[in-house]
């Protein structure tokens, strides 16, 4: 796996934590504005609950960055659930883009090139692990 800048991820996330509600609401605003095609996936969702789940998942991942096994299991479970909700691989870059934009807006002046790079690598690693978990383990094609 790519090497994660764990310290930078932890520090920047610590700045976001007090703004959890605003962060999560803004994330879905950005996602639905930029990618209206994902909106139908949420038609039966309670968005307040959805926002809390998003933040809880981010928190769990960041809290366990130094424990790759726990992160791997967490992300595998998330990937599996998201597949059942109808999430496909094309959706991951949209979510990544919305996540980076939201982080940038919430962190404001603290959104440096290094922080951007840390989160870009982290999200690409996260989405890879989630998508690997989706592939049913059957005989190779």
PDB file of N, CA and C in Angstrom, residues 70-127:
ATOM      1  N   UNK A  70      -7.351  -3.402  11.579  1.00  0.00           N
ATOM      2  CA  UNK A  70      -8.666  -2.875  11.950  1.00  0.00           C
ATOM      3  C   UNK A  70      -9.226  -2.020  10.823  1.00  0.00           C
ATOM      4  N   UNK A  71      -8.390  -1.145  10.255  1.00  0.00           N
ATOM      5  CA  UNK A  71      -8.849  -0.303   9.147  1.00  0.00           C
ATOM      6  C   UNK A  71      -9.290  -1.182   7.981  1.00  0.00           C
ATOM      7  N   UNK A  72      -8.501  -2.196   7.677  1.00  0.00           N
ATOM      8  CA  UNK A  72      -8.834  -3.092   6.560  1.00  0.00           C
ATOM      9  C   UNK A  72     -10.187  -3.756   6.752  1.00  0.00           C
ATOM     10  N   UNK A  73     -10.414  -4.267   7.972  1.00  0.00           N
ATOM     11  CA  UNK A  73     -11.704  -4.923   8.255  1.00  0.00           C
ATOM     12  C   UNK A  73     -12.856  -3.927   8.181  1.00  0.00           C
ATOM     13  N   UNK A  74     -12.653  -2.735   8.752  1.00  0.00           N
ATOM     14  CA  UNK A  74     -13.680  -1.694   8.734  1.00  0.00           C
ATOM     15  C   UNK A  74     -14.044  -1.332   7.296  1.00  0.00           C
ATOM     16  N   UNK A  75     -13.025  -1.099   6.477  1.00  0.00           N
ATOM     17  CA  UNK A  75     -13.259  -0.669   5.102  1.00  0.00           C
ATOM     18  C   UNK A  75     -13.860  -1.794   4.260  1.00  0.00           C
ATOM     19  N   UNK A  76     -13.467  -3.030   4.541  1.00  0.00           N
ATOM     20  CA  UNK A  76     -14.049  -4.159   3.809  1.00  0.00           C
ATOM     21  C   UNK A  76     -15.549  -4.233   4.080  1.00  0.00           C
ATOM     22  N   UNK A  77     -15.923  -4.052   5.350  1.00  0.00           N
ATOM     23  CA  UNK A  77     -17.343  -4.055   5.718  1.00  0.00           C
ATOM     24  C   UNK A  77     -18.092  -2.911   5.055  1.00  0.00           C
ATOM     25  N   UNK A  78     -17.478  -1.747   5.050  1.00  0.00           N
ATOM     26  CA  UNK A  78     -18.098  -0.574   4.413  1.00  0.00           C
ATOM     27  C   UNK A  78     -18.263  -0.808   2.911  1.00  0.00           C
ATOM     28  N   UNK A  79     -17.251  -1.349   2.294  1.00  0.00           N
ATOM     29  CA  UNK A  79     -17.296  -1.603   0.847  1.00  0.00           C
ATOM     30  C   UNK A  79     -18.425  -2.552   0.496  1.00  0.00           C
ATOM     31  N   UNK A  80     -18.543  -3.594   1.303  1.00  0.00           N
ATOM     32  CA  UNK A  80     -19.587  -4.598   1.107  1.00  0.00           C
ATOM     33  C   UNK A  80     -20.970  -3.959   1.238  1.00  0.00           C
ATOM     34  N   UNK A  81     -21.174  -3.161   2.296  1.00  0.00           N
ATOM     35  CA  UNK A  81     -22.463  -2.494   2.498  1.00  0.00           C
ATOM     36  C   UNK A  81     -22.781  -1.528   1.360  1.00  0.00           C
ATOM     37  N   UNK A  82     -21.779  -0.761   0.946  1.00  0.00           N
ATOM     38  CA  UNK A  82     -22.015   0.214  -0.115  1.00  0.00           C
ATOM     39  C   UNK A  82     -22.382  -0.469  -1.432  1.00  0.00           C
ATOM     40  N   UNK A  83     -21.800  -1.622  -1.675  1.00  0.00           N
ATOM     41  CA  UNK A  83     -22.156  -2.354  -2.894  1.00  0.00           C
ATOM     42  C   UNK A  83     -23.635  -2.739  -2.854  1.00  0.00           C
ATOM     43  N   UNK A  84     -24.096  -3.168  -1.670  1.00  0.00           N
ATOM     44  CA  UNK A  84     -25.521  -3.521  -1.533  1.00  0.00           C
ATOM     45  C   UNK A  84     -26.420  -2.306  -1.734  1.00  0.00           C
ATOM     46  N   UNK A  85     -25.921  -1.102  -1.402  1.00  0.00           N
ATOM     47  CA  UNK A  85     -26.714   0.112  -1.601  1.00  0.00           C
ATOM     48  C   UNK A  85     -26.713   0.565  -3.055  1.00  0.00           C
ATOM     49  N   UNK A  86     -25.936  -0.106  -3.902  1.00  0.00           N
ATOM     50  CA  UNK A  86     -25.926   0.265  -5.314  1.00  0.00           C
ATOM     51  C   UNK A  86     -24.748   1.142  -5.715  1.00  0.00           C
ATOM     52  N   UNK A  87     -23.762   1.252  -4.837  1.00  0.00           N
ATOM     53  CA  UNK A  87     -22.573   2.050  -5.159  1.00  0.00           C
ATOM     54  C   UNK A  87     -21.692   1.258  -6.118  1.00  0.00           C
ATOM     55  N   UNK A  88     -21.259   1.913  -7.179  1.00  0.00           N
ATOM     56  CA  UNK A  88     -20.372   1.263  -8.152  1.00  0.00           C
ATOM     57  C   UNK A  88     -19.057   2.027  -8.219  1.00  0.00           C
ATOM     58  N   UNK A  89     -18.063   1.444  -8.900  1.00  0.00           N
ATOM     59  CA  UNK A  89     -16.720   2.030  -8.866  1.00  0.00           C
ATOM     60  C   UNK A  89     -16.675   3.468  -9.371  1.00  0.00           C
ATOM     61  N   UNK A  90     -17.576   3.833 -10.310  1.00  0.00           N
ATOM     62  CA  UNK A  90     -17.577   5.214 -10.830  1.00  0.00           C
ATOM     63  C   UNK A  90     -17.915   6.228  -9.737  1.00  0.00           C
ATOM     64  N   UNK A  91     -18.605   5.777  -8.686  1.00  0.00           N
ATOM     65  CA  UNK A  91     -19.011   6.704  -7.632  1.00  0.00           C
ATOM     66  C   UNK A  91     -17.853   7.118  -6.729  1.00  0.00           C
ATOM     67  N   UNK A  92     -16.844   6.261  -6.625  1.00  0.00           N
ATOM     68  CA  UNK A  92     -15.764   6.544  -5.672  1.00  0.00           C
ATOM     69  C   UNK A  92     -15.014   7.847  -5.963  1.00  0.00           C
ATOM     70  N   UNK A  93     -14.622   8.103  -7.231  1.00  0.00           N
ATOM     71  CA  UNK A  93     -13.932   9.374  -7.493  1.00  0.00           C
ATOM     72  C   UNK A  93     -14.808  10.593  -7.198  1.00  0.00           C
ATOM     73  N   UNK A  94     -16.114  10.460  -7.349  1.00  0.00           N
ATOM     74  CA  UNK A  94     -17.031  11.572  -7.070  1.00  0.00           C
ATOM     75  C   UNK A  94     -17.008  11.881  -5.577  1.00  0.00           C
ATOM     76  N   UNK A  95     -17.078  10.828  -4.788  1.00  0.00           N
ATOM     77  CA  UNK A  95     -17.043  10.982  -3.338  1.00  0.00           C
ATOM     78  C   UNK A  95     -15.694  11.557  -2.913  1.00  0.00           C
ATOM     79  N   UNK A  96     -14.615  11.064  -3.524  1.00  0.00           N
ATOM     80  CA  UNK A  96     -13.279  11.560  -3.189  1.00  0.00           C
ATOM     81  C   UNK A  96     -13.155  13.040  -3.485  1.00  0.00           C
ATOM     82  N   UNK A  97     -13.673  13.453  -4.621  1.00  0.00           N
ATOM     83  CA  UNK A  97     -13.623  14.849  -5.032  1.00  0.00           C
ATOM     84  C   UNK A  97     -14.409  15.717  -4.036  1.00  0.00           C
ATOM     85  N   UNK A  98     -15.613  15.270  -3.682  1.00  0.00           N
ATOM     86  CA  UNK A  98     -16.447  16.018  -2.735  1.00  0.00           C
ATOM     87  C   UNK A  98     -15.790  16.079  -1.354  1.00  0.00           C
ATOM     88  N   UNK A  99     -15.149  14.976  -0.964  1.00  0.00           N
ATOM     89  CA  UNK A  99     -14.481  14.933   0.340  1.00  0.00           C
ATOM     90  C   UNK A  99     -13.321  15.933   0.382  1.00  0.00           C
ATOM     91  N   UNK A 100     -12.512  15.944  -0.666  1.00  0.00           N
ATOM     92  CA  UNK A 100     -11.366  16.868  -0.712  1.00  0.00           C
ATOM     93  C   UNK A 100     -11.834  18.323  -0.730  1.00  0.00           C
ATOM     94  N   UNK A 101     -12.881  18.601  -1.502  1.00  0.00           N
ATOM     95  CA  UNK A 101     -13.410  19.977  -1.556  1.00  0.00           C
ATOM     96  C   UNK A 101     -13.926  20.413  -0.196  1.00  0.00           C
ATOM     97  N   UNK A 102     -14.598  19.496   0.489  1.00  0.00           N
ATOM     98  CA  UNK A 102     -15.169  19.818   1.799  1.00  0.00           C
ATOM     99  C   UNK A 102     -14.053  20.043   2.818  1.00  0.00           C
ATOM    100  N   UNK A 103     -13.050  19.183   2.791  1.00  0.00           N
ATOM    101  CA  UNK A 103     -11.896  19.360   3.686  1.00  0.00           C
ATOM    102  C   UNK A 103     -11.237  20.709   3.425  1.00  0.00           C
ATOM    103  N   UNK A 104     -11.075  21.025   2.147  1.00  0.00           N
ATOM    104  CA  UNK A 104     -10.437  22.292   1.779  1.00  0.00           C
ATOM    105  C   UNK A 104     -11.211  23.481   2.348  1.00  0.00           C
ATOM    106  N   UNK A 105     -12.541  23.434   2.207  1.00  0.00           N
ATOM    107  CA  UNK A 105     -13.355  24.550   2.699  1.00  0.00           C
ATOM    108  C   UNK A 105     -13.335  24.642   4.214  1.00  0.00           C
ATOM    109  N   UNK A 106     -13.395  23.498   4.891  1.00  0.00           N
ATOM    110  CA  UNK A 106     -13.450  23.517   6.353  1.00  0.00           C
ATOM    111  C   UNK A 106     -12.090  23.867   6.965  1.00  0.00           C
ATOM    112  N   UNK A 107     -11.018  23.428   6.318  1.00  0.00           N
ATOM    113  CA  UNK A 107      -9.684  23.691   6.881  1.00  0.00           C
ATOM    114  C   UNK A 107      -9.155  25.069   6.482  1.00  0.00           C
ATOM    115  N   UNK A 108      -9.747  25.637   5.428  1.00  0.00           N
ATOM    116  CA  UNK A 108      -9.385  26.998   4.996  1.00  0.00           C
ATOM    117  C   UNK A 108      -7.874  27.160   4.844  1.00  0.00           C
ATOM    118  N   UNK A 109      -7.280  28.049   5.620  1.00  0.00           N
ATOM    119  CA  UNK A 109      -5.846  28.350   5.448  1.00  0.00           C
ATOM    120  C   UNK A 109      -4.952  27.171   5.811  1.00  0.00           C
ATOM    121  N   UNK A 110      -5.494  26.212   6.559  1.00  0.00           N
ATOM    122  CA  UNK A 110      -4.672  25.058   6.940  1.00  0.00           C
ATOM    123  C   UNK A 110      -4.664  23.974   5.866  1.00  0.00           C
ATOM    124  N   UNK A 111      -5.369  24.217   4.775  1.00  0.00           N
ATOM    125  CA  UNK A 111      -5.389  23.265   3.655  1.00  0.00           C
ATOM    126  C   UNK A 111      -4.153  23.558   2.798  1.00  0.00           C
ATOM    127  N   UNK A 112      -3.046  22.932   3.165  1.00  0.00           N
ATOM    128  CA  UNK A 112      -1.783  23.148   2.448  1.00  0.00           C
ATOM    129  C   UNK A 112      -1.628  22.068   1.377  1.00  0.00           C
ATOM    130  N   UNK A 113      -0.638  22.233   0.536  1.00  0.00           N
ATOM    131  CA  UNK A 113      -0.353  21.224  -0.496  1.00  0.00           C
ATOM    132  C   UNK A 113      -0.074  19.864   0.150  1.00  0.00           C
ATOM    133  N   UNK A 114       0.594  19.889   1.318  1.00  0.00           N
ATOM    134  CA  UNK A 114       0.941  18.629   2.001  1.00  0.00           C
ATOM    135  C   UNK A 114      -0.306  17.936   2.546  1.00  0.00           C
ATOM    136  N   UNK A 115      -1.217  18.750   3.089  1.00  0.00           N
ATOM    137  CA  UNK A 115      -2.461  18.176   3.627  1.00  0.00           C
ATOM    138  C   UNK A 115      -3.299  17.612   2.476  1.00  0.00           C
ATOM    139  N   UNK A 116      -3.355  18.353   1.385  1.00  0.00           N
ATOM    140  CA  UNK A 116      -4.100  17.889   0.213  1.00  0.00           C
ATOM    141  C   UNK A 116      -3.537  16.565  -0.285  1.00  0.00           C
ATOM    142  N   UNK A 117      -2.229  16.499  -0.364  1.00  0.00           N
ATOM    143  CA  UNK A 117      -1.577  15.282  -0.829  1.00  0.00           C
ATOM    144  C   UNK A 117      -1.851  14.111   0.120  1.00  0.00           C
ATOM    145  N   UNK A 118      -1.787  14.368   1.431  1.00  0.00           N
ATOM    146  CA  UNK A 118      -2.039  13.314   2.426  1.00  0.00           C
ATOM    147  C   UNK A 118      -3.443  12.731   2.260  1.00  0.00           C
ATOM    148  N   UNK A 119      -4.444  13.604   2.079  1.00  0.00           N
ATOM    149  CA  UNK A 119      -5.833  13.144   1.950  1.00  0.00           C
ATOM    150  C   UNK A 119      -6.099  12.509   0.590  1.00  0.00           C
ATOM    151  N   UNK A 120      -5.430  12.997  -0.453  1.00  0.00           N
ATOM    152  CA  UNK A 120      -5.612  12.409  -1.783  1.00  0.00           C
ATOM    153  C   UNK A 120      -5.129  10.964  -1.778  1.00  0.00           C
ATOM    154  N   UNK A 121      -3.950  10.737  -1.203  1.00  0.00           N
ATOM    155  CA  UNK A 121      -3.400   9.382  -1.104  1.00  0.00           C
ATOM    156  C   UNK A 121      -4.285   8.523  -0.203  1.00  0.00           C
ATOM    157  N   UNK A 122      -4.716   9.101   0.923  1.00  0.00           N
ATOM    158  CA  UNK A 122      -5.543   8.344   1.865  1.00  0.00           C
ATOM    159  C   UNK A 122      -6.838   7.905   1.200  1.00  0.00           C
ATOM    160  N   UNK A 123      -7.508   8.840   0.500  1.00  0.00           N
ATOM    161  CA  UNK A 123      -8.786   8.456  -0.096  1.00  0.00           C
ATOM    162  C   UNK A 123      -8.593   7.430  -1.201  1.00  0.00           C
ATOM    163  N   UNK A 124      -7.538   7.561  -1.972  1.00  0.00           N
ATOM    164  CA  UNK A 124      -7.357   6.590  -3.052  1.00  0.00           C
ATOM    165  C   UNK A 124      -7.071   5.205  -2.458  1.00  0.00           C
ATOM    166  N   UNK A 125      -6.366   5.163  -1.326  1.00  0.00           N
ATOM    167  CA  UNK A 125      -6.121   3.888  -0.639  1.00  0.00           C
ATOM    168  C   UNK A 125      -7.419   3.321  -0.073  1.00  0.00           C
ATOM    169  N   UNK A 126      -8.199   4.188   0.599  1.00  0.00           N
ATOM    170  CA  UNK A 126      -9.477   3.774   1.187  1.00  0.00           C
ATOM    171  C   UNK A 126     -10.417   3.216   0.126  1.00  0.00           C
ATOM    172  N   UNK A 127     -10.537   3.937  -0.996  1.00  0.00           N
ATOM    173  CA  UNK A 127     -11.497   3.497  -2.004  1.00  0.00           C
ATOM    174  C   UNK A 127     -11.036   2.200  -2.662  1.00  0.00           C
TER     175      UNK A 127
END
